[in-house]
Structures are given as structure tokens and as C-alpha cells.
CSV table of C-alpha atoms in Angstrom, one decimal:
chain,number,residue,atom,x,y,z
A,17,UNK,CA,0.0,0.0,0.0
A,18,UNK,CA,1.4,3.4,-0.9
A,19,UNK,CA,1.9,5.9,1.9
A,20,UNK,CA,0.2,9.2,1.1
A,21,UNK,CA,1.1,11.2,4.2
A,22,UNK,CA,3.9,10.4,6.7
A,23,UNK,CA,3.9,12.4,9.9
A,24,UNK,CA,6.9,12.1,12.2
A,25,UNK,CA,7.3,13.7,15.7
A,26,UNK,CA,4.7,16.4,15.2
A,27,UNK,CA,4.6,19.0,18.0
A,28,UNK,CA,2.3,21.9,18.4
A,29,UNK,CA,2.4,24.3,21.4
A,30,UNK,CA,-0.1,27.1,22.3
A,31,UNK,CA,1.9,29.3,24.7
A,32,UNK,CA,3.2,27.0,27.4
A,33,UNK,CA,0.7,24.2,26.6
A,34,UNK,CA,1.7,21.4,24.3
A,35,UNK,CA,-1.4,20.2,22.5
A,36,UNK,CA,0.3,17.7,20.1
A,37,UNK,CA,3.2,15.8,21.6
A,38,UNK,CA,5.6,14.2,19.1
A,39,UNK,CA,2.8,12.5,17.1
A,40,UNK,CA,3.7,9.9,14.4
A,41,UNK,CA,1.0,9.0,11.8
A,42,UNK,CA,0.8,7.5,8.4
A,43,UNK,CA,-2.1,7.7,5.9
A,44,UNK,CA,-2.1,4.8,3.4
A,45,UNK,CA,-3.7,4.9,0.0
A,46,UNK,CA,-7.2,3.5,-0.2
A,47,UNK,CA,-7.8,3.3,3.6
A,48,UNK,CA,-10.6,4.8,5.6
A,49,UNK,CA,-8.8,6.2,8.6
A,50,UNK,CA,-10.8,7.3,11.7
A,51,UNK,CA,-9.1,9.6,14.1
A,52,UNK,CA,-10.9,9.5,17.4
A,53,UNK,CA,-10.4,11.1,20.8
A,54,UNK,CA,-12.0,13.4,23.4
A,55,UNK,CA,-12.6,17.1,22.7
A,56,UNK,CA,-9.3,19.0,23.0
A,57,UNK,CA,-7.3,15.8,22.3
A,58,UNK,CA,-5.4,17.4,19.4
A,59,UNK,CA,-7.3,15.8,16.5
A,60,UNK,CA,-8.2,19.0,14.7
A,61,UNK,CA,-4.8,20.6,15.4
A,62,UNK,CA,-3.1,17.6,13.9
A,63,UNK,CA,-5.4,17.8,10.8
A,64,UNK,CA,-4.8,21.5,10.5
A,65,UNK,CA,-1.0,21.0,10.5
A,66,UNK,CA,-1.3,18.2,7.9
A,67,UNK,CA,-3.4,20.6,5.8
A,68,UNK,CA,-1.0,23.5,6.2
A,69,UNK,CA,-3.5,25.6,8.2
A,70,UNK,CA,-1.2,25.6,11.2
A,71,UNK,CA,2.6,25.6,11.4
A,72,UNK,CA,4.0,22.8,13.5
A,73,UNK,CA,6.6,23.7,16.2
A,74,UNK,CA,8.5,20.5,15.4
A,75,UNK,CA,8.3,17.4,13.4
A,76,UNK,CA,7.9,16.6,9.7
A,77,UNK,CA,5.0,16.0,7.4
A,78,UNK,CA,5.8,14.3,4.1
A,79,UNK,CA,3.3,14.1,1.2
A,80,UNK,CA,3.1,11.6,-1.6
A,81,UNK,CA,3.4,14.4,-4.3
A,82,UNK,CA,4.8,17.9,-4.8
A,83,UNK,CA,1.5,19.8,-4.8
A,84,UNK,CA,-0.7,17.8,-2.5
A,85,UNK,CA,-3.4,20.4,-2.0
A,86,UNK,CA,-4.5,19.9,-5.6
A,87,UNK,CA,-5.5,16.3,-4.8
A,88,UNK,CA,-6.8,16.8,-1.2
A,89,UNK,CA,-10.5,17.6,-0.4
A,90,UNK,CA,-11.4,19.0,3.0
A,91,UNK,CA,-14.7,19.2,4.8
A,92,UNK,CA,-14.5,21.3,7.9
A,93,UNK,CA,-16.6,20.9,11.0
A,94,UNK,CA,-18.5,24.1,10.2
A,95,UNK,CA,-20.2,24.2,6.8
A,96,UNK,CA,-18.8,27.4,5.2
A,97,UNK,CA,-20.9,28.7,2.4
A,98,UNK,CA,-21.0,32.1,0.8
A,99,UNK,CA,-24.0,33.9,2.3
A,100,UNK,CA,-26.8,34.5,-0.1
A,101,UNK,CA,-25.5,32.1,-2.7
A,102,UNK,CA,-27.4,29.0,-3.8
A,103,UNK,CA,-26.1,25.5,-3.5
A,104,UNK,CA,-25.1,25.6,-7.2
A,105,UNK,CA,-23.4,29.0,-6.9
A,106,UNK,CA,-21.4,27.7,-3.9
A,107,UNK,CA,-20.3,24.7,-6.0
A,108,UNK,CA,-19.4,27.0,-8.9
A,109,UNK,CA,-17.3,29.2,-6.6
A,110,UNK,CA,-15.4,26.3,-5.1
A,111,UNK,CA,-14.9,24.7,-8.5
A,112,UNK,CA,-13.3,28.0,-9.6
A,113,UNK,CA,-11.0,27.9,-6.5
A,114,UNK,CA,-9.6,24.6,-7.9
A,115,UNK,CA,-9.2,26.1,-11.3
A,116,UNK,CA,-12.1,24.0,-12.7
A,117,UNK,CA,-14.4,25.5,-15.3
A,118,UNK,CA,-17.4,23.3,-14.9
A,119,UNK,CA,-20.7,23.9,-16.7
A,120,UNK,CA,-23.8,24.2,-14.6
A,121,UNK,CA,-25.0,20.8,-15.8
A,122,UNK,CA,-21.8,19.2,-14.5
A,123,UNK,CA,-22.2,20.9,-11.2
A,124,UNK,CA,-25.8,19.8,-11.1
A,125,UNK,CA,-24.8,16.2,-11.8
A,126,UNK,CA,-22.4,16.4,-8.8
A,127,UNK,CA,-25.2,17.8,-6.6
A,128,UNK,CA,-27.5,15.0,-7.8
A,129,UNK,CA,-24.9,12.4,-6.9
A,130,UNK,CA,-25.0,13.8,-3.3
A,131,UNK,CA,-28.8,13.8,-3.3
A,132,UNK,CA,-29.1,17.5,-3.7
A,133,UNK,CA,-30.4,17.8,-7.2
A,134,UNK,CA,-33.7,19.4,-6.2
A,135,UNK,CA,-31.9,21.9,-3.9
A,136,UNK,CA,-29.5,23.3,-6.5
A,137,UNK,CA,-31.2,26.7,-6.6
A,138,UNK,CA,-31.9,26.9,-2.9
A,139,UNK,CA,-29.9,29.3,-0.7
A,140,UNK,CA,-27.3,27.1,0.9
A,141,UNK,CA,-28.0,28.7,4.3
A,142,UNK,CA,-31.6,27.5,4.1
A,143,UNK,CA,-30.7,23.9,3.6
A,144,UNK,CA,-31.2,21.4,6.5
A,145,UNK,CA,-28.2,20.4,8.6
A,146,UNK,CA,-27.9,17.1,6.7
A,147,UNK,CA,-28.2,18.8,3.3
A,148,UNK,CA,-25.5,21.3,4.3
A,149,UNK,CA,-23.1,18.5,5.3
A,150,UNK,CA,-23.8,16.8,2.0
A,151,UNK,CA,-23.3,20.0,0.1
A,152,UNK,CA,-20.0,20.5,1.9
A,153,UNK,CA,-18.9,17.0,0.9
A,154,UNK,CA,-20.1,17.6,-2.7
A,155,UNK,CA,-17.9,20.7,-2.7
A,156,UNK,CA,-15.0,18.7,-1.3
A,157,UNK,CA,-15.3,16.2,-4.2
A,158,UNK,CA,-15.5,18.7,-7.1
A,159,UNK,CA,-11.8,18.3,-8.1
A,160,UNK,CA,-12.0,14.5,-7.7
A,161,UNK,CA,-9.5,14.4,-4.8
A,162,UNK,CA,-7.4,11.3,-4.1
A,163,UNK,CA,-7.6,12.0,-0.3
A,164,UNK,CA,-10.4,13.6,1.6
A,165,UNK,CA,-10.5,14.9,5.2
A,166,UNK,CA,-13.9,14.9,6.8
A,167,UNK,CA,-14.0,16.6,10.2
A,168,UNK,CA,-16.9,15.2,12.2
A,169,UNK,CA,-19.1,14.7,9.0
A,170,UNK,CA,-22.1,13.4,10.9
A,171,UNK,CA,-22.0,15.7,14.0
A,172,UNK,CA,-25.4,17.2,15.0
A,173,UNK,CA,-27.3,15.3,12.3
A,174,UNK,CA,-30.5,13.3,12.7
A,175,UNK,CA,-30.3,9.5,12.1
A,176,UNK,CA,-31.6,9.7,8.5
A,177,UNK,CA,-29.1,12.4,7.6
A,178,UNK,CA,-26.3,10.5,9.4
A,179,UNK,CA,-27.1,7.4,7.4
A,180,UNK,CA,-27.0,9.4,4.1
A,181,UNK,CA,-23.6,10.9,4.9
A,182,UNK,CA,-22.3,7.5,5.9
A,183,UNK,CA,-23.5,6.0,2.6
A,184,UNK,CA,-21.7,8.8,0.8
A,185,UNK,CA,-18.5,8.1,2.7
A,186,UNK,CA,-18.8,4.3,2.0
A,187,UNK,CA,-19.3,5.0,-1.7
A,188,UNK,CA,-16.2,7.2,-1.8
A,189,UNK,CA,-14.2,4.5,-0.1
A,190,UNK,CA,-15.5,1.9,-2.6
A,191,UNK,CA,-14.4,4.1,-5.4
A,192,UNK,CA,-10.8,4.0,-4.1
A,193,UNK,CA,-10.6,7.5,-2.5
A,194,UNK,CA,-8.6,7.6,0.7
A,195,UNK,CA,-10.8,9.0,3.5
A,196,UNK,CA,-9.6,10.4,6.8
A,197,UNK,CA,-12.4,11.4,9.2
A,198,UNK,CA,-12.9,12.4,12.8
A,199,UNK,CA,-15.9,11.3,14.9
A,200,UNK,CA,-17.2,10.8,18.4
A,201,UNK,CA,-19.6,8.2,17.2
A,202,UNK,CA,-18.0,4.8,17.9
A,203,UNK,CA,-20.7,2.9,16.0
A,204,UNK,CA,-20.0,5.0,13.0
A,205,UNK,CA,-16.3,4.5,13.4
A,206,UNK,CA,-16.7,0.7,13.6
A,207,UNK,CA,-18.9,0.7,10.5
A,208,UNK,CA,-16.8,3.0,8.3
A,209,UNK,CA,-13.1,2.8,9.3
A,210,UNK,CA,-10.6,0.3,8.0
A,211,UNK,CA,-8.1,1.6,10.6
A,212,UNK,CA,-8.6,3.6,13.8
A,213,UNK,CA,-6.2,6.0,15.5
A,214,UNK,CA,-7.1,7.0,19.1
A,215,UNK,CA,-5.6,10.3,20.2
A,216,UNK,CA,-5.7,11.7,23.7
A,217,UNK,CA,-3.8,14.7,25.1
A,218,UNK,CA,-1.8,15.1,22.0
A,219,UNK,CA,-0.4,11.5,21.8
A,220,UNK,CA,-1.6,8.3,20.1
A,221,UNK,CA,-3.1,5.9,22.6
A,222,UNK,CA,-3.9,3.1,20.2
A,223,UNK,CA,-3.9,2.3,16.5
A,224,UNK,CA,-5.2,-0.5,14.3
A,225,UNK,CA,-8.3,-2.1,12.9
A,226,UNK,CA,-11.4,-2.3,15.2
A,227,UNK,CA,-10.9,-6.0,15.6
A,228,UNK,CA,-7.2,-5.6,16.4
A,229,UNK,CA,-7.9,-3.0,19.0
A,230,UNK,CA,-10.7,-4.9,20.7
A,231,UNK,CA,-8.6,-8.1,20.8
A,232,UNK,CA,-5.4,-6.3,22.0
A,233,UNK,CA,-7.2,-4.5,24.9
A,234,UNK,CA,-9.8,-7.2,25.6
A,235,UNK,CA,-12.7,-4.8,25.2
A,236,UNK,CA,-16.2,-5.8,24.1
A,237,UNK,CA,-16.9,-2.6,22.1
A,238,UNK,CA,-15.1,0.4,20.8
A,239,UNK,CA,-17.0,2.6,23.2
A,240,UNK,CA,-15.8,0.6,26.2
A,241,UNK,CA,-12.2,0.7,24.8
A,242,UNK,CA,-12.5,4.4,24.2
A,243,UNK,CA,-13.7,5.0,27.8
A,244,UNK,CA,-11.1,2.7,29.3
A,245,UNK,CA,-8.2,4.3,27.5
A,246,UNK,CA,-9.2,7.9,27.9
A,247,UNK,CA,-10.2,7.3,31.6
A,248,UNK,CA,-6.7,5.9,32.2
A,249,UNK,CA,-5.1,8.9,30.5
A,250,UNK,CA,-7.1,11.4,32.6
A,251,UNK,CA,-6.6,9.7,36.0
B,8,UNK,CA,-11.3,34.6,-11.6
B,9,UNK,CA,-14.0,35.7,-14.0
B,10,UNK,CA,-16.3,32.9,-12.8
B,11,UNK,CA,-15.8,34.1,-9.2
B,12,UNK,CA,-16.4,37.8,-10.1
B,13,UNK,CA,-19.5,36.9,-12.2
B,14,UNK,CA,-21.0,34.7,-9.4
B,15,UNK,CA,-20.3,37.4,-6.8
B,16,UNK,CA,-22.0,40.0,-9.0
B,17,UNK,CA,-25.0,37.7,-9.4
B,18,UNK,CA,-25.3,37.4,-5.6
B,19,UNK,CA,-24.9,41.1,-5.1
B,20,UNK,CA,-27.6,42.0,-7.7
B,21,UNK,CA,-30.0,39.4,-6.2
B,22,UNK,CA,-29.6,40.9,-2.7
B,23,UNK,CA,-32.4,43.4,-2.1
B,24,UNK,CA,-30.5,44.9,0.8
B,25,UNK,CA,-27.5,45.7,-1.4
B,26,UNK,CA,-29.7,47.1,-4.1
B,27,UNK,CA,-31.6,49.4,-1.8
B,28,UNK,CA,-28.6,50.8,0.0
B,29,UNK,CA,-26.2,50.9,-2.9
B,30,UNK,CA,-28.5,52.1,-5.7
B,31,UNK,CA,-31.8,53.4,-4.5
B,32,UNK,CA,-30.5,55.3,-1.4
B,33,UNK,CA,-27.8,57.4,-3.2
B,34,UNK,CA,-30.2,58.2,-6.1
B,35,UNK,CA,-33.0,59.2,-3.7
B,36,UNK,CA,-30.5,61.4,-1.7
B,37,UNK,CA,-29.2,63.0,-4.9
B,38,UNK,CA,-32.6,63.8,-6.2
B,39,UNK,CA,-34.2,64.7,-2.9
B,40,UNK,CA,-31.5,67.2,-1.9
B,41,UNK,CA,-30.9,68.5,-5.5
B,42,UNK,CA,-34.5,69.2,-6.2
B,43,UNK,CA,-35.0,70.8,-2.7
B,44,UNK,CA,-32.0,73.2,-3.0
B,45,UNK,CA,-32.2,73.7,-6.7
B,46,UNK,CA,-28.8,75.4,-7.1
B,47,UNK,CA,-26.6,74.6,-10.1
B,48,UNK,CA,-23.2,74.9,-8.3
B,49,UNK,CA,-24.5,72.9,-5.3
B,50,UNK,CA,-25.8,70.2,-7.7
B,51,UNK,CA,-22.2,69.6,-8.8
B,52,UNK,CA,-21.0,69.4,-5.1
B,53,UNK,CA,-24.0,67.1,-4.4
B,54,UNK,CA,-23.0,64.8,-7.3
B,55,UNK,CA,-19.5,64.7,-6.1
B,56,UNK,CA,-20.6,64.1,-2.4
B,57,UNK,CA,-23.1,61.3,-3.3
B,58,UNK,CA,-20.5,59.5,-5.5
B,59,UNK,CA,-17.8,59.7,-2.9
B,60,UNK,CA,-19.8,58.7,0.2
B,61,UNK,CA,-21.4,55.9,-1.8
B,62,UNK,CA,-18.0,54.5,-2.6
B,63,UNK,CA,-16.8,55.0,1.0
B,64,UNK,CA,-19.8,53.1,2.5
B,65,UNK,CA,-20.2,50.6,-0.4
B,66,UNK,CA,-16.6,49.7,-0.6
B,67,UNK,CA,-15.2,50.1,2.9
B,68,UNK,CA,-18.0,49.3,5.3
B,69,UNK,CA,-19.8,46.7,3.1
B,70,UNK,CA,-16.5,44.9,2.4
B,71,UNK,CA,-15.6,45.0,6.1
B,72,UNK,CA,-18.8,43.1,7.0
B,73,UNK,CA,-18.5,40.8,4.0
B,74,UNK,CA,-14.9,39.8,4.8
B,75,UNK,CA,-15.8,39.3,8.5
B,76,UNK,CA,-18.8,37.1,7.6
B,77,UNK,CA,-16.7,35.0,5.2
B,78,UNK,CA,-13.9,34.6,7.7
B,79,UNK,CA,-16.2,33.7,10.7
B,80,UNK,CA,-18.0,31.1,8.6
B,81,UNK,CA,-14.7,29.4,7.8
B,82,UNK,CA,-14.8,30.2,4.1
B,83,UNK,CA,-11.2,31.6,4.1
B,84,UNK,CA,-10.0,28.6,6.0
B,85,UNK,CA,-11.4,26.3,3.4
B,86,UNK,CA,-10.1,28.6,0.6
B,87,UNK,CA,-6.6,28.2,2.1
B,88,UNK,CA,-6.6,24.5,1.4
B,89,UNK,CA,-7.4,25.1,-2.3
B,90,UNK,CA,-4.8,26.2,-4.8
B,91,UNK,CA,-6.5,29.6,-5.2
B,92,UNK,CA,-4.3,32.5,-4.0
B,93,UNK,CA,-5.4,35.1,-1.4
B,94,UNK,CA,-4.4,37.9,-3.7
B,95,UNK,CA,-6.6,36.5,-6.4
B,96,UNK,CA,-9.5,36.2,-4.0
B,97,UNK,CA,-9.1,39.8,-2.7
B,98,UNK,CA,-8.8,40.9,-6.3
B,99,UNK,CA,-12.0,39.1,-7.2
B,100,UNK,CA,-13.9,40.7,-4.3
B,101,UNK,CA,-12.5,44.1,-5.2
B,102,UNK,CA,-13.3,43.7,-8.9
B,103,UNK,CA,-16.9,42.7,-8.2
B,104,UNK,CA,-17.3,45.7,-5.9
B,105,UNK,CA,-15.7,48.0,-8.5
B,106,UNK,CA,-18.2,46.8,-11.2
B,107,UNK,CA,-21.1,47.4,-8.9
B,108,UNK,CA,-19.7,50.9,-7.9
B,109,UNK,CA,-19.3,51.9,-11.5
B,110,UNK,CA,-22.8,50.8,-12.4
B,111,UNK,CA,-24.2,52.7,-9.4
B,112,UNK,CA,-22.1,55.8,-10.2
B,113,UNK,CA,-23.3,55.6,-13.8
B,114,UNK,CA,-27.0,55.7,-12.6
B,115,UNK,CA,-26.2,58.6,-10.2
B,116,UNK,CA,-24.4,60.6,-12.9
B,117,UNK,CA,-27.2,60.0,-15.5
B,118,UNK,CA,-29.8,61.2,-12.9
B,119,UNK,CA,-27.8,64.3,-12.1
B,120,UNK,CA,-27.5,65.2,-15.8
B,121,UNK,CA,-31.1,64.4,-16.6
B,122,UNK,CA,-32.9,65.7,-13.5
B,123,UNK,CA,-30.5,68.3,-12.0
B,124,UNK,CA,-29.1,69.6,-15.2
B,125,UNK,CA,-25.4,69.0,-14.2
B,126,UNK,CA,-23.1,69.5,-17.3
B,127,UNK,CA,-20.2,67.2,-17.6
B,128,UNK,CA,-17.6,67.2,-20.4
B,129,UNK,CA,-16.1,64.0,-21.9
B,130,UNK,CA,-12.8,64.8,-20.0
B,131,UNK,CA,-14.8,65.1,-16.7
B,132,UNK,CA,-16.4,61.7,-17.3
B,133,UNK,CA,-13.1,60.1,-18.1
B,134,UNK,CA,-11.5,61.6,-15.0
B,135,UNK,CA,-14.4,60.5,-12.8
B,136,UNK,CA,-14.1,56.9,-14.0
B,137,UNK,CA,-10.4,56.9,-13.2
B,138,UNK,CA,-11.0,58.4,-9.8
B,139,UNK,CA,-13.8,56.0,-9.0
B,140,UNK,CA,-11.7,53.0,-10.0
B,141,UNK,CA,-8.8,54.1,-7.9
B,142,UNK,CA,-10.9,55.0,-4.9
B,143,UNK,CA,-12.9,51.7,-5.0
B,144,UNK,CA,-9.7,49.8,-4.7
B,145,UNK,CA,-8.5,52.0,-1.9
B,146,UNK,CA,-11.7,51.9,0.2
B,147,UNK,CA,-12.2,48.1,-0.4
B,148,UNK,CA,-8.7,47.7,1.0
B,149,UNK,CA,-9.7,49.8,4.0
B,150,UNK,CA,-12.7,47.5,4.4
B,151,UNK,CA,-10.4,44.5,4.5
B,152,UNK,CA,-8.2,46.2,7.1
B,153,UNK,CA,-11.3,46.9,9.3
B,154,UNK,CA,-12.3,43.3,9.1
B,155,UNK,CA,-8.7,42.1,9.7
B,156,UNK,CA,-8.5,44.2,12.9
B,157,UNK,CA,-11.9,43.0,14.1
B,158,UNK,CA,-12.8,39.9,16.1
B,159,UNK,CA,-16.6,39.7,15.5
B,160,UNK,CA,-19.6,41.5,14.0
B,161,UNK,CA,-20.0,44.1,16.7
B,162,UNK,CA,-16.3,44.8,16.6
B,163,UNK,CA,-16.3,45.3,12.8
B,164,UNK,CA,-19.2,47.7,13.1
B,165,UNK,CA,-17.3,49.8,15.6
B,166,UNK,CA,-13.9,49.7,13.8
B,167,UNK,CA,-15.4,50.5,10.4
B,168,UNK,CA,-17.4,53.4,11.9
B,169,UNK,CA,-14.2,54.7,13.6
B,170,UNK,CA,-12.4,54.6,10.2
B,171,UNK,CA,-15.2,56.0,8.1
B,172,UNK,CA,-17.0,58.7,10.1
B,173,UNK,CA,-13.9,60.9,10.7
B,174,UNK,CA,-13.3,60.8,7.0
B,175,UNK,CA,-16.8,62.1,6.2
B,176,UNK,CA,-16.9,64.7,9.0
B,177,UNK,CA,-13.5,66.1,8.1
B,178,UNK,CA,-14.2,66.2,4.3
B,179,UNK,CA,-15.9,68.7,2.1
B,180,UNK,CA,-18.2,66.1,0.6
B,181,UNK,CA,-21.4,67.9,1.3
B,182,UNK,CA,-20.4,71.2,2.9
B,183,UNK,CA,-17.5,73.7,3.0
B,184,UNK,CA,-15.0,73.5,5.9
B,185,UNK,CA,-14.0,77.2,5.3
B,186,UNK,CA,-15.2,78.3,8.7
B,187,UNK,CA,-14.4,75.1,10.6
B,188,UNK,CA,-11.4,75.0,13.1
B,189,UNK,CA,-8.0,74.4,11.4
B,190,UNK,CA,-7.5,71.0,13.1
B,191,UNK,CA,-10.5,69.6,11.2
B,192,UNK,CA,-8.9,70.3,7.9
B,193,UNK,CA,-5.5,69.0,9.2
B,194,UNK,CA,-7.1,65.7,10.3
B,195,UNK,CA,-8.9,65.6,7.0
B,196,UNK,CA,-5.7,66.0,5.0
B,197,UNK,CA,-4.3,62.9,6.8
B,198,UNK,CA,-7.1,60.7,5.4
B,199,UNK,CA,-7.6,59.4,1.9
B,200,UNK,CA,-11.3,60.5,1.6
B,201,UNK,CA,-10.2,64.1,1.6
B,202,UNK,CA,-8.2,63.6,-1.6
B,203,UNK,CA,-11.0,61.5,-3.1
B,204,UNK,CA,-13.5,64.3,-2.5
B,205,UNK,CA,-11.0,66.9,-3.8
B,206,UNK,CA,-10.3,65.0,-7.0
B,207,UNK,CA,-14.0,64.2,-7.6
B,208,UNK,CA,-14.9,67.9,-6.9
B,209,UNK,CA,-12.3,69.0,-9.5
B,210,UNK,CA,-13.5,66.4,-12.0
B,211,UNK,CA,-17.2,67.5,-11.9
B,212,UNK,CA,-16.3,71.2,-12.2
B,213,UNK,CA,-17.1,72.9,-15.5
B,214,UNK,CA,-14.6,73.4,-17.2
B,215,UNK,CA,-12.1,70.9,-15.8
B,216,UNK,CA,-8.4,71.0,-16.2
B,217,UNK,CA,-6.5,67.7,-15.9
B,218,UNK,CA,-3.4,69.5,-14.3
B,219,UNK,CA,-5.3,70.5,-11.1
B,220,UNK,CA,-6.3,66.9,-10.5
B,221,UNK,CA,-2.9,65.4,-10.5
B,222,UNK,CA,-2.0,66.2,-6.8
B,223,UNK,CA,-5.1,64.7,-5.2
B,224,UNK,CA,-5.1,61.7,-7.5
B,225,UNK,CA,-1.4,61.1,-6.8
B,226,UNK,CA,-2.0,61.2,-3.1
B,227,UNK,CA,-5.0,58.9,-3.4
B,228,UNK,CA,-2.9,56.5,-5.4
B,229,UNK,CA,-0.3,56.5,-2.6
B,230,UNK,CA,-3.0,55.8,0.0
B,231,UNK,CA,-4.3,53.0,-2.3
B,232,UNK,CA,-0.8,51.3,-2.4
B,233,UNK,CA,-0.4,51.7,1.4
B,234,UNK,CA,-3.9,50.4,2.2
B,235,UNK,CA,-3.5,47.4,-0.1
B,236,UNK,CA,-0.2,46.6,1.5
B,237,UNK,CA,-1.6,46.8,5.0
B,238,UNK,CA,-4.7,44.7,3.9
B,239,UNK,CA,-2.4,42.0,2.6
B,240,UNK,CA,0.0,42.0,5.7
B,241,UNK,CA,-2.9,42.0,8.2
B,242,UNK,CA,-5.1,39.4,6.3
B,243,UNK,CA,-6.4,36.7,8.7
B,244,UNK,CA,-7.5,33.3,7.5
B,245,UNK,CA,-9.7,32.5,10.5
B,246,UNK,CA,-11.1,34.1,13.6
B,247,UNK,CA,-8.7,32.3,16.0
B,248,UNK,CA,-5.6,34.0,17.3
B,249,UNK,CA,-3.8,36.9,16.0
B,250,UNK,CA,-3.0,38.1,12.5
B,251,UNK,CA,-1.3,35.3,10.5
B,252,UNK,CA,1.3,36.5,8.2
B,253,UNK,CA,2.5,33.2,6.7
B,254,UNK,CA,2.1,32.9,3.0
B,255,UNK,CA,0.5,30.0,1.2
B,256,UNK,CA,3.9,28.6,0.3
B,257,UNK,CA,5.0,28.5,3.9
B,258,UNK,CA,1.7,27.0,5.0
B,259,UNK,CA,2.3,24.1,2.6
B,260,UNK,CA,5.9,23.6,3.8
B,261,UNK,CA,6.2,20.0,5.0
B,262,UNK,CA,8.9,20.6,7.6
B,263,UNK,CA,8.4,21.8,11.1
B,264,UNK,CA,10.5,24.5,12.6
């Protein structure tokens, strides 16, 4: 399996507080990697450093190609849309950011693929939470990325919207796209991830497939394992 | 870039709020005051005043709110992980605002000619277009600076007011400062709006000589370069922390410090 991103000894400090403590991580081509951990564990900071949004204080990040951002898609926790713009116009704007000159019919097809065909001319701000997440993912996929980062893609969604987003992630994984996502939902992590990395207080506590982690720690569920490992860290 | 400018303009023209405040309000102000006072020389000052204040509010204050809203929604953070450059994005926002400003100014000028009987030569119109282009860039950059220095919506409102109102009050956009205390003119001369009003005032005069206009246009050009530089240096990608100065290239660097 080809390594897409190799992170070695990553450190990030905010003042005197070290939020990421010498973290090592690899992202392999074709995998669905779940990064889990409590709030403030350093997950988002790690992703931000990988994406070049934050400068690490130490450590190295190596990418599989010279210009990785051309092949990476990012969905942030918030759903940032241009105010007053329709779903289609937001798609057009982000396509232009990637230097793509897509016709409206092509953008519409992409929206349809994410189940938003009927909402193309609706103000993005008026879409439901689930629709906004799907629009954010549709925007992420415009330039056909090889690797996508999804930061809590199903947070604050109702069960139906959650299922729709999960199906979308599964179809992406099946098409060979490498997916890295963060989540607090252990059931979702178990269903979607081919590998799990558990982070707490800026360090990796455990890493492997769900089956490996459960067997290694003798836990009956990911939720139990998560509680046990994070409790041990905090006590 | 053209796709971005076109999409932004579509959004601007669909927004009723923008339409009312950017087009209907200045036209109503021009016609209301012009027809009430009915004085040829004041009509010229009124035209100059309406054009300049419209650019000040439309470019500086609207841009400040626009940029703040984009930043707080995380749009810039997402923009940063695309290959599109900041300068190109700032340029696109400025270009869309400039097109809108020129259209509004065109409507205001036509109304002043047709209803108030203001006479403008071809040279005047040419100079007015140059001044409007330059000032739109300058005041849009000031809008970016106001947003860059602000933390949230209430903050941006206060900072843009602090930047814009002294410019209006110390300028001769609508009234003469001949009898005002000297310090008012001194403060005014330290601000770009003074030179914008002066240049526009000369451009709408009948007859106009290009030579007189060089000094205020030159100073306005200097302010434009300064404001663009400050806007670029202080540009913030997200609402967290202080002003981030690192360039896209540095952000993509794969080595830690």
C-alpha cells in the first residue's frame, strides 16, 4: 500500500501548553482512517497541521506528491458557504478555486450524486443540517481528490441524515478514495473505518483495525475501549 | 477569476438589501437634496458628495462586514486549502465591488444630468471613471483592514465606523469647511477620503483641467498602495488567534520549525 502522508514527531504548542506531543502517523492509500479522541485531544490541530493551516513547532510531514493540495479535499466541522448564494453557486465558486471551469449541468450532476439535485437553486444557508453537510462534501469532491479529510461529518445530524452521509463516505471508499475522518460516534467508526487511531492529550493511545484494538485490549466494544483508554489517561 | 467575479455579482444583484442601500438610497439622496436646494453649483457638489460617500460606504463598510462574515463562517480557512491565492480572491472581491460601484455611479451621474441639469464634459467623465476605479480599490482595501482588525460583527461595526466617520466629517463632501477649526482640515488631509473628494470635486467642475487633479489623484494613489499593503499584511484566515502572516507557500511547507 502506498503511503500518502507520513507524519513524524509532530509537535504543536499554544503558549506553554503542548497540544500535540511528538505524534507519528501514516495515511495509506485507499484506507478509511478514523481519528478519534475526546474534545481537545489534538485531533483538529493535527489535521490543521497536515493541511498546512497551522505551522508545527516541530516534526515533519511528508506528502506523496509535490503539490498535495490539488489532490486533497477538505470538509470542515463548520459548513462554510457564501452567504446569499445558492447550492449551485457555492459549487461554482469552489470549482473556480480549484481552477475548474465546470458547466452548470456538470455541477448539477455532482449535486445530484450527493442527493441535492432538487436543492440546486436553494440558498445554501436555508438547507437542512444534513443537506448542508452533503453540500460541503459535494464541494469537497469537485476536483476529484485522491484523499479527503472529513472533520466530524455526521455531527449534529438526525439519524436519517447521518445514514445518508455514511453511505456517501462508503461509496467514496469503494471508489478508491482515501478517507480520513474524525468522529465521536463509535458505532459509525466501527462501520466505516478500515483503521482507527485514538488520540488523547496530543499523543496516540492506540492504533489498528477495530478487531485488532478490541482483541489487544480485551474490550467488548469500541465505546468501552475508548472509555477505558481515555479514563486511564485522565486519571 | 471571471467565474468568481460573475458569481459574486449575481449574488450582489439578487440581494435586495444591497440594491436598496447601494443604488436606491444614493439616487434618492441626490434627487431629494438636489430638487430641494435647486442650485446649479450645489448640484455639482452634491453629485461629487453622493458619488464619494457611496464609494466609502459601499466599498469600505460593506467589504468589512462581507470579509468578517466569510472569515467567521470558515470560508477563508477552506479557501486556504485550495490552490487559489489570497491575492486573487481579494482581487475578485474588489473587482466585483468595482463593477457594482461603476454601475451605481453611472446611474447617479445620469440622474444628475437628466434631472438636476449638471453639465459634464467627456474629460470630466473620463477623470471620474479613473478616480472611481482608484478609490474603490483604496476603500475596499480599507474594508479588508477593518475586518482584519476585528474579532466579531460588533467589533467590525465599531472599527469601520471609527475609520469611516472621521473621513466624512473632516471632508468637504457635502459642505465647505472654510469656517471650521483648522484642526478639522488638518485631520482631513491625513485621510484618503479628503483627496478622493477633492479629486472628484475638480472632475465635476465645468470646465475641468487635468493638471489640477494630479495632486489629489497622486496622493489617493499613494494611499491605495499603502492600504493594499496593510490589507495584505494583516489578512487573517480565521477568527482564531492573531494576525497570521504566513504565506500559502509557507503553509504548505512540509517541515516543522
